[in-house]
PDB file of C-alpha atoms in Angstrom:
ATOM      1  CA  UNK A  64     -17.812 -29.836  -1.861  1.00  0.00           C
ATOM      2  CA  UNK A  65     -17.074 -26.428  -3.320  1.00  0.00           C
ATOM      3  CA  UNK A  66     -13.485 -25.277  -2.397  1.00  0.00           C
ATOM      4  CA  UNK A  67     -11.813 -21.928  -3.259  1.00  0.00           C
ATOM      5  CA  UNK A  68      -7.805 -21.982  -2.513  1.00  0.00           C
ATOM      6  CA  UNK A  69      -5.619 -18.901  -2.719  1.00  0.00           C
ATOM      7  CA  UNK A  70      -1.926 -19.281  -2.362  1.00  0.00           C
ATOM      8  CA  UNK A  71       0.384 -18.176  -1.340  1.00  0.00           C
ATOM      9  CA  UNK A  72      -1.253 -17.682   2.066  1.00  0.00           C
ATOM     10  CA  UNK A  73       1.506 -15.222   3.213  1.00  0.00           C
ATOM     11  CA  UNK A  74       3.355 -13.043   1.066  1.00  0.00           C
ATOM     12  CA  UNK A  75       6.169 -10.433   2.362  1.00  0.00           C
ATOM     13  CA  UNK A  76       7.167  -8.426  -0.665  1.00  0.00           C
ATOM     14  CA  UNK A  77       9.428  -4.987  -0.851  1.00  0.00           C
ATOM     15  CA  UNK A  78       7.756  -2.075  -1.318  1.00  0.00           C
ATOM     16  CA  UNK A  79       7.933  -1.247  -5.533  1.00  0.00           C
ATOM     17  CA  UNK A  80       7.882  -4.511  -6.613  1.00  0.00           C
ATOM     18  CA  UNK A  81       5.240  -6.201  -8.576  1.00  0.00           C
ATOM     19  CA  UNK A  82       3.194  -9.674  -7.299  1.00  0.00           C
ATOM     20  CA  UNK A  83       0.134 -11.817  -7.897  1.00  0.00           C
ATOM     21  CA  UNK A  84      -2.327 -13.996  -5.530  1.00  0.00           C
ATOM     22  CA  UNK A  85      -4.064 -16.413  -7.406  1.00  0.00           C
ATOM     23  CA  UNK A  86      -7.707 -17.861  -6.688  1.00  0.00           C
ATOM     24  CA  UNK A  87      -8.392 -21.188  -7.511  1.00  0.00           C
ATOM     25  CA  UNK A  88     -11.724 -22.509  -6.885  1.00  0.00           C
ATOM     26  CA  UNK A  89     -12.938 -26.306  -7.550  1.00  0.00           C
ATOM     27  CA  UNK A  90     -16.960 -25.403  -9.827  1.00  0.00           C
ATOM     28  CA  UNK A  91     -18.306 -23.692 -12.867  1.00  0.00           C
ATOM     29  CA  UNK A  92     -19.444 -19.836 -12.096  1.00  0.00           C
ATOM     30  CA  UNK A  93     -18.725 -16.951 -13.730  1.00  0.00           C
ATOM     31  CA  UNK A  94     -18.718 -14.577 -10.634  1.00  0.00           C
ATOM     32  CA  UNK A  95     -16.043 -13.860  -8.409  1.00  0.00           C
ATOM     33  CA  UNK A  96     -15.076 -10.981  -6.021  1.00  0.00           C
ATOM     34  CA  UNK A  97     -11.816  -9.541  -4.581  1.00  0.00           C
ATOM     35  CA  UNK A  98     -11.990  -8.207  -0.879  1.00  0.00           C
ATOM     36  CA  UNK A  99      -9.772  -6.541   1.146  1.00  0.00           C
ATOM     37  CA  UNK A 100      -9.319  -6.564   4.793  1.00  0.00           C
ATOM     38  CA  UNK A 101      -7.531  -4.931   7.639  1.00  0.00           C
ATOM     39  CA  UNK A 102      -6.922  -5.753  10.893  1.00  0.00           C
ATOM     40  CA  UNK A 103      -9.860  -5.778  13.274  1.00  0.00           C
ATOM     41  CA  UNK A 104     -11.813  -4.318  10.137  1.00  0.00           C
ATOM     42  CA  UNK A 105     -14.664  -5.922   8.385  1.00  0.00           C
ATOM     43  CA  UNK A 106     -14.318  -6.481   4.868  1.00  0.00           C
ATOM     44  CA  UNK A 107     -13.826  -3.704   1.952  1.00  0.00           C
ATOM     45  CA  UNK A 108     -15.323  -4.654  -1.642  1.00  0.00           C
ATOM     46  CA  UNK A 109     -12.388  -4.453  -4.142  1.00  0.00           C
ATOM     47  CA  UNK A 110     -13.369  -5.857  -7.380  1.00  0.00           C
ATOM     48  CA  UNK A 111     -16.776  -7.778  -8.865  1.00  0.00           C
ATOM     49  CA  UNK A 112     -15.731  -9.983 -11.930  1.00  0.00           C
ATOM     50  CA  UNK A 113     -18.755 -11.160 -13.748  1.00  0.00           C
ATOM     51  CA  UNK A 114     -17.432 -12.964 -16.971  1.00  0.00           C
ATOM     52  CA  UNK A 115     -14.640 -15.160 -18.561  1.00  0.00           C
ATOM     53  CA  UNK A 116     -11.826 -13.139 -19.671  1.00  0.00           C
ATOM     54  CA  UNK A 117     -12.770  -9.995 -17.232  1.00  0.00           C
ATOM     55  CA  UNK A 118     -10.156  -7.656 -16.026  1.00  0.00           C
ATOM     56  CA  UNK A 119     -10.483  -4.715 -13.797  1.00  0.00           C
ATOM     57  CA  UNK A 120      -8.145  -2.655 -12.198  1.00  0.00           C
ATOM     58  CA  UNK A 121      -7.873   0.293  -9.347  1.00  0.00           C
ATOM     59  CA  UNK A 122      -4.653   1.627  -8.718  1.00  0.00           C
ATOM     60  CA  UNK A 123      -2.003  -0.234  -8.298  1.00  0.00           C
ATOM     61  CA  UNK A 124      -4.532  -3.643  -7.986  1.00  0.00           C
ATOM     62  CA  UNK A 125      -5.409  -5.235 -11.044  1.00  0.00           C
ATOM     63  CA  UNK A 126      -7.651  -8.655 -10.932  1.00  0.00           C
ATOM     64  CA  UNK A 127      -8.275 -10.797 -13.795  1.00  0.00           C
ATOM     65  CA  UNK A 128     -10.900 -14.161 -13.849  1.00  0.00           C
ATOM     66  CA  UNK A 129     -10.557 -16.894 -16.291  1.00  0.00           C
ATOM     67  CA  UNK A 130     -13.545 -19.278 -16.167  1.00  0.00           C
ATOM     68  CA  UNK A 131     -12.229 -22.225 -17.801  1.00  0.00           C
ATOM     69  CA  UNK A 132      -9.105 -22.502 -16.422  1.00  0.00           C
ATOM     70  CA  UNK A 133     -10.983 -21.683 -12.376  1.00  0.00           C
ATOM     71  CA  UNK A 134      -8.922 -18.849 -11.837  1.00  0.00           C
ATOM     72  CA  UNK A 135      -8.272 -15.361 -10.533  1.00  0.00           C
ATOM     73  CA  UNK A 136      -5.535 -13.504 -10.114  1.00  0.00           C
ATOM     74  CA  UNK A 137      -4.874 -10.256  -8.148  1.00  0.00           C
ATOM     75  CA  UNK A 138      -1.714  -8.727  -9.698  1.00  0.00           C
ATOM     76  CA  UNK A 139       0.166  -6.098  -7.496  1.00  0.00           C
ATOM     77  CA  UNK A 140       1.787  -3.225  -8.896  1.00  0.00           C
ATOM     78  CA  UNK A 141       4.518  -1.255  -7.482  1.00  0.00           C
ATOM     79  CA  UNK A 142       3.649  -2.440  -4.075  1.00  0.00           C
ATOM     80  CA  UNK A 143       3.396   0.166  -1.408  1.00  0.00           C
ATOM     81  CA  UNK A 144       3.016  -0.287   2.359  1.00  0.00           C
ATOM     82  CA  UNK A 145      -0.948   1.051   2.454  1.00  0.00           C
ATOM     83  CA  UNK A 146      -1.364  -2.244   0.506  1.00  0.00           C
ATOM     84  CA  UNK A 147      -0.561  -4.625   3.720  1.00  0.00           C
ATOM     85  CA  UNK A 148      -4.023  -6.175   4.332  1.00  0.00           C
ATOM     86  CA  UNK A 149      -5.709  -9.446   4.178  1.00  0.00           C
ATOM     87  CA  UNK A 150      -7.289 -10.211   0.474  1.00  0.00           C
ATOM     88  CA  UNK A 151      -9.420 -12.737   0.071  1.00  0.00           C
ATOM     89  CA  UNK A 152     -11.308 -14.028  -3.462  1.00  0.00           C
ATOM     90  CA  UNK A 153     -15.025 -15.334  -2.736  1.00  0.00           C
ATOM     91  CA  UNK A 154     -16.747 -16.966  -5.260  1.00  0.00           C
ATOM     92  CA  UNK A 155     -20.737 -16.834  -5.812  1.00  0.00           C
ATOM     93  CA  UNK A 156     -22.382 -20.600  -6.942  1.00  0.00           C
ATOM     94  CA  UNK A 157     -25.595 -21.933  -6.079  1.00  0.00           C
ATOM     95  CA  UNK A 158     -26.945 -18.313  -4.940  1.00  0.00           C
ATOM     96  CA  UNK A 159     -24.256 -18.467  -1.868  1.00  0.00           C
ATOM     97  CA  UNK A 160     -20.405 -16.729  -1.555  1.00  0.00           C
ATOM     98  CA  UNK A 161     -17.607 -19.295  -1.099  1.00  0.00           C
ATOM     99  CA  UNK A 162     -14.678 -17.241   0.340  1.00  0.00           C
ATOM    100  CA  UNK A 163     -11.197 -18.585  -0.330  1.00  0.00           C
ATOM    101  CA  UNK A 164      -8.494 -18.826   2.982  1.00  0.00           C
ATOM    102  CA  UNK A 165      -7.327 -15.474   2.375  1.00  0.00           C
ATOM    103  CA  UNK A 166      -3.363 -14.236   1.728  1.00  0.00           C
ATOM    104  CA  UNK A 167      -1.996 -11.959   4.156  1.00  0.00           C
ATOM    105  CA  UNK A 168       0.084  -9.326   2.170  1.00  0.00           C
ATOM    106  CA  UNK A 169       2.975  -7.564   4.419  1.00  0.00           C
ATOM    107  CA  UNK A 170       4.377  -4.919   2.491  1.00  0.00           C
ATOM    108  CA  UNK A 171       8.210  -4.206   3.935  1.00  0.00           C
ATOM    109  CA  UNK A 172      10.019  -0.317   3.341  1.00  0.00           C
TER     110      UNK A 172
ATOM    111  CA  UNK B 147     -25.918   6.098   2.080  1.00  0.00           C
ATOM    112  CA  UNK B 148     -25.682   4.167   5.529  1.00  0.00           C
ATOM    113  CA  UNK B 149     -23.907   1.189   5.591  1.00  0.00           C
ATOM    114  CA  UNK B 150     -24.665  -2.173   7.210  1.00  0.00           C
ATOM    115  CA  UNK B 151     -25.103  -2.036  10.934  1.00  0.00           C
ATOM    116  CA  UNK B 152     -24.259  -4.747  13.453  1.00  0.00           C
ATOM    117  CA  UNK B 153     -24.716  -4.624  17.135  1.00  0.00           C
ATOM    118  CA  UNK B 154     -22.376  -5.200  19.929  1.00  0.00           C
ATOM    119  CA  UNK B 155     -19.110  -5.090  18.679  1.00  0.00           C
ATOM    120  CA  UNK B 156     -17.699  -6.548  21.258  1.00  0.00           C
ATOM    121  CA  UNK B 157     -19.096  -9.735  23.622  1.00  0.00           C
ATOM    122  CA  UNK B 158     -17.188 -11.842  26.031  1.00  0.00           C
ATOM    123  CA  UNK B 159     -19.551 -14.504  27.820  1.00  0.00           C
ATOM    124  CA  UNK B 160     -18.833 -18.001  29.472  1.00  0.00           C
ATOM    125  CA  UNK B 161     -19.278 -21.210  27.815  1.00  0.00           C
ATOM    126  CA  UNK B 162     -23.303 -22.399  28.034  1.00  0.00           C
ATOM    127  CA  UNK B 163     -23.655 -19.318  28.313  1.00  0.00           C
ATOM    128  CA  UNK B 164     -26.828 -17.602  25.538  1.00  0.00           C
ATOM    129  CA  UNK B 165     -25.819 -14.685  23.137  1.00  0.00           C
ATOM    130  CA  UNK B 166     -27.427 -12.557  20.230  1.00  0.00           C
ATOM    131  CA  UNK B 167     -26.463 -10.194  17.893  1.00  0.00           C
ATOM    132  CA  UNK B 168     -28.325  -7.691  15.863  1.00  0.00           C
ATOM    133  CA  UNK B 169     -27.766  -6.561  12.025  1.00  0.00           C
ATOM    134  CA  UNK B 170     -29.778  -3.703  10.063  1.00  0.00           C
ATOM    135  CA  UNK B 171     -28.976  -3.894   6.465  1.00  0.00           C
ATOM    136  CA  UNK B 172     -28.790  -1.290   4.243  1.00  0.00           C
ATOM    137  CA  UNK B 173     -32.461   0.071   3.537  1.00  0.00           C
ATOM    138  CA  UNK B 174     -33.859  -1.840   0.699  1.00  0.00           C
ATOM    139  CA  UNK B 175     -31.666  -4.385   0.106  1.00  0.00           C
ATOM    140  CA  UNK B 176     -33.384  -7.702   0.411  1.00  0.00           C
ATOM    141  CA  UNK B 177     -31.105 -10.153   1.160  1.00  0.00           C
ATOM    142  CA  UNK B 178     -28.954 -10.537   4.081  1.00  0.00           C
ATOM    143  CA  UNK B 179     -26.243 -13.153   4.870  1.00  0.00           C
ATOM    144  CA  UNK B 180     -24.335 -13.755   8.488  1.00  0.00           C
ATOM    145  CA  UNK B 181     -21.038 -15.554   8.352  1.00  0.00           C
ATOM    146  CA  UNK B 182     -18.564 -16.560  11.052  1.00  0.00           C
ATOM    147  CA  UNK B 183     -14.736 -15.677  10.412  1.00  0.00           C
ATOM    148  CA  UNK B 184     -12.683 -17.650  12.783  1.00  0.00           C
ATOM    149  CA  UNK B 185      -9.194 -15.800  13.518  1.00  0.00           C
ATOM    150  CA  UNK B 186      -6.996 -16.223  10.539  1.00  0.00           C
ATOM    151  CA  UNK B 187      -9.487 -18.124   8.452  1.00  0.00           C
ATOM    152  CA  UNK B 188     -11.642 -16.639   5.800  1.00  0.00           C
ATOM    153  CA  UNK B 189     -15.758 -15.930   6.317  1.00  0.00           C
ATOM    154  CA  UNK B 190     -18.106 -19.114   6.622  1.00  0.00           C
ATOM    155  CA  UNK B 191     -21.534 -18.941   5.457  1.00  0.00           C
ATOM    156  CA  UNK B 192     -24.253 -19.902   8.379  1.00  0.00           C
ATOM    157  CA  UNK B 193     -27.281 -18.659   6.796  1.00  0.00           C
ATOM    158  CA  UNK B 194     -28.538 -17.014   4.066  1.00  0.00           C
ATOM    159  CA  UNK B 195     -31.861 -14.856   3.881  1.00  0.00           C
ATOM    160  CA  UNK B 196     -34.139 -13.477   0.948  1.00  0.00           C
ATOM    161  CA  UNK B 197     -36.730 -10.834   2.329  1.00  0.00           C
ATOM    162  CA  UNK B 198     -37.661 -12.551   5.871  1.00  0.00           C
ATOM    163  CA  UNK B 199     -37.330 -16.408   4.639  1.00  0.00           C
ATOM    164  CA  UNK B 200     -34.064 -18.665   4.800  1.00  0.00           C
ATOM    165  CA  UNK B 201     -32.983 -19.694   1.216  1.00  0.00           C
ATOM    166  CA  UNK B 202     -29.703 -21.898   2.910  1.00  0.00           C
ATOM    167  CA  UNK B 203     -28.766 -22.466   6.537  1.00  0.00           C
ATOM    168  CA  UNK B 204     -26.778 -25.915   5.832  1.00  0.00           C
ATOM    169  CA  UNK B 205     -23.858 -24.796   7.587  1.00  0.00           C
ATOM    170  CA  UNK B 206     -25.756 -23.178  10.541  1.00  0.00           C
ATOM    171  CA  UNK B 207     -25.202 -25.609  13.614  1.00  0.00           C
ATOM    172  CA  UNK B 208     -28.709 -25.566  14.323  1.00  0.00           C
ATOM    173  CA  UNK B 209     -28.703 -27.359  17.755  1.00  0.00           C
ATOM    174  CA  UNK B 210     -27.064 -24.461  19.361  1.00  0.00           C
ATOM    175  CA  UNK B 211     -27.412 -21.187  16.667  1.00  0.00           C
ATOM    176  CA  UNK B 212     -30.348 -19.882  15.323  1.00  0.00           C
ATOM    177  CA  UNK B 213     -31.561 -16.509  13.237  1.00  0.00           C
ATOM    178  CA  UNK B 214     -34.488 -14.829  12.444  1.00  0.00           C
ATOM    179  CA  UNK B 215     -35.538 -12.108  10.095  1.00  0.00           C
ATOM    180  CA  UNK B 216     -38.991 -10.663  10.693  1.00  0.00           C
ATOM    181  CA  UNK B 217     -40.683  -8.716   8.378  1.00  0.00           C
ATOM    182  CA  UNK B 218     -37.348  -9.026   5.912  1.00  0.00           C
ATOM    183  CA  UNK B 219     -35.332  -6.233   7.365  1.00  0.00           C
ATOM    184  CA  UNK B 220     -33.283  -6.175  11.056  1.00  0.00           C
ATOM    185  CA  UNK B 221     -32.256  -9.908  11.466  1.00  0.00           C
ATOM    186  CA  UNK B 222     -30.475 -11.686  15.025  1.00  0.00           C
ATOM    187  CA  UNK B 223     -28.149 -14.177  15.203  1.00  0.00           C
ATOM    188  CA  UNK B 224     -28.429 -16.474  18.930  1.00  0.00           C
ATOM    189  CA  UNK B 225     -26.403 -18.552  19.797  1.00  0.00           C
ATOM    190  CA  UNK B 226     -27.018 -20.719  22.995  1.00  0.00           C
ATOM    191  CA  UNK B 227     -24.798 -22.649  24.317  1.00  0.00           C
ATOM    192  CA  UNK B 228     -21.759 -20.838  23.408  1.00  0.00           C
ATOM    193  CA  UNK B 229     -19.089 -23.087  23.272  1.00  0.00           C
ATOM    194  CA  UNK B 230     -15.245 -22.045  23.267  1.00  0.00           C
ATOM    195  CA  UNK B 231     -14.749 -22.948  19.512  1.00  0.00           C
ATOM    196  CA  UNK B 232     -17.575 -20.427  18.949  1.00  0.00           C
ATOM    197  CA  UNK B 233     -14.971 -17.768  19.706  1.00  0.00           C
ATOM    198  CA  UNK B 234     -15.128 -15.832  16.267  1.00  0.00           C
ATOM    199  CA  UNK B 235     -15.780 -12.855  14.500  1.00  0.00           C
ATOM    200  CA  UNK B 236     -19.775 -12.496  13.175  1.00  0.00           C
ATOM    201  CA  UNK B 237     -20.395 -10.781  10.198  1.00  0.00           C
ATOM    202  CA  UNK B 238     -23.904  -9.547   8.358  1.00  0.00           C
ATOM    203  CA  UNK B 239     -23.845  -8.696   4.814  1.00  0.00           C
ATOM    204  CA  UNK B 240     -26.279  -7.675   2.712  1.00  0.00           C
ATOM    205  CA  UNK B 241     -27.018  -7.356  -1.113  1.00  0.00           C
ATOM    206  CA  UNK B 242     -29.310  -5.502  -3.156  1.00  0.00           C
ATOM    207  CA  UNK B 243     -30.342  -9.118  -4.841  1.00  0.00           C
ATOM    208  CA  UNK B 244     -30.174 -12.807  -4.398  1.00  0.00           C
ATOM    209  CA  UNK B 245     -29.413 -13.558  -7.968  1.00  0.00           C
ATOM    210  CA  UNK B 246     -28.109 -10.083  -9.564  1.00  0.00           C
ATOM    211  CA  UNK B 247     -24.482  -9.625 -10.520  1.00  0.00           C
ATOM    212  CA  UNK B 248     -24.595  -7.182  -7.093  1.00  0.00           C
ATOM    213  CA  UNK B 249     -22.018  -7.031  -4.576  1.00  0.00           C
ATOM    214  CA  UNK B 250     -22.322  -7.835  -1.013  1.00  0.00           C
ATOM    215  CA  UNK B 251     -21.736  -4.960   1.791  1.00  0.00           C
ATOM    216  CA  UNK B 252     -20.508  -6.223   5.127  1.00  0.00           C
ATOM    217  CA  UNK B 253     -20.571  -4.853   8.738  1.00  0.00           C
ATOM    218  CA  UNK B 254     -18.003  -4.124  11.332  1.00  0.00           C
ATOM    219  CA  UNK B 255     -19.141  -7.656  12.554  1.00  0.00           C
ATOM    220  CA  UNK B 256     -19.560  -8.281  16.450  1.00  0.00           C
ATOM    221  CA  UNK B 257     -16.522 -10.093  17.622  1.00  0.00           C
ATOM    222  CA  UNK B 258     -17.110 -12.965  20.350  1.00  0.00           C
ATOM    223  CA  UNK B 259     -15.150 -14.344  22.992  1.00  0.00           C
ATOM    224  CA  UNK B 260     -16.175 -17.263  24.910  1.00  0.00           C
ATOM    225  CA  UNK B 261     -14.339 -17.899  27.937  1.00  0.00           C
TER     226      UNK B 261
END
């Protein structure tokens, strides 16, 4: 059975400093995605990683996937408060989108 | 560009009692996925369409749930019985393709509670 495991699955950090979430997910693919969501909201599209080694970043978010080690990371810079949400990694195998158990970022003032 | 449309938002019924909920994806994109997100839990897959035929419903609990596409656009979700643990958040996604490097778009999803 396919699993995808973030940790830490709550994370209160001070606004400015820097973090990371890490995706770990248990099969081969070389797809994953970073969502975001808020409270009540549906789910915003952050980041589409579609190879071994692929970065991306938006502002102060910056995801990374490594493929042979079965891992993601979504590194926080600078953290500010408009970054509390829910983020969850989802990874695509066998034509379906795995989502991992989601860390709930609280960013305190 | 309009964005993936679900219908109600909001449902409260009884247990054994019947619900349904609607999704229009966005125009032209042909596959659509509903998932149930459970409070505090991430999105579960219950079935997965390309154009108006299923390509996985293995975690669909298919004695009391069931979906339909016709003609590969609008799609419902039913689910009948509702039981209490069937108190959860329904969302509809869709992508542009079932095997392109595409993302998915999601809904505001319909949000159930079963008393």
């Amino acid at each position: 059975e396919l699993k995808v495991e973030q940790n830490p699955l709550f994370l209160s950090m001070q606004e400015g400093k820097n973090y990371t979430i890490y995706c770990n997910y248990s099969t081969t693919s070389d797809r994953l995605y970073w969502y975001r969501q808020d409270p009540g909201k549906s789910l915003e599209s952050l980041f589409v990683l579609l190879s071994n080694g692929a970065v991306k970043q938006e502002g102060r978010l910056m995801a990374s996937l490594d493929t042979k080690a079965r891992l993601s990371t979504l590194h926080i810079t600078a953290a500010v408060h408009d970054l509390s949400a829910t983020y969850f990694c989802a990874l695509y195998s066998d034509e379906k989108l795995t989502f991992g158990t989601g860390t709930r970022l609280t960013i305190i003032p | 560009e309009a964005g993936v449309a679900q219908s109600p938002r909001y449902k409260i019924i009884e247990k054994r009692q019947s619900v349904a909920f609607w999704c229009n994806p966005i125009s032209g994109h042909a596959t659509l996925y509903w998932y149930q997100q459970i409070l505090g839990q991430g999105p579960k897959l219950l079935i997965q369409f390309q154009n108006n035929g299923v390509v996985d419903d293995s975690q669909l609990p298919k004695d009391r749930f069931s979906a339909e596409r016709l003609k590969g656009v609008d799609s419902t979700l039913k689910i009948q019985p509702a039981k209490l643990e069937d108190s959860a958040v329904y969302l509809c996604a869709s992508a542009l393709e079932l095997a392109g490097p595409g993302e998915l778009f999601f809904g505001e999803g319909s949000r159930l509670t079963v008393l």
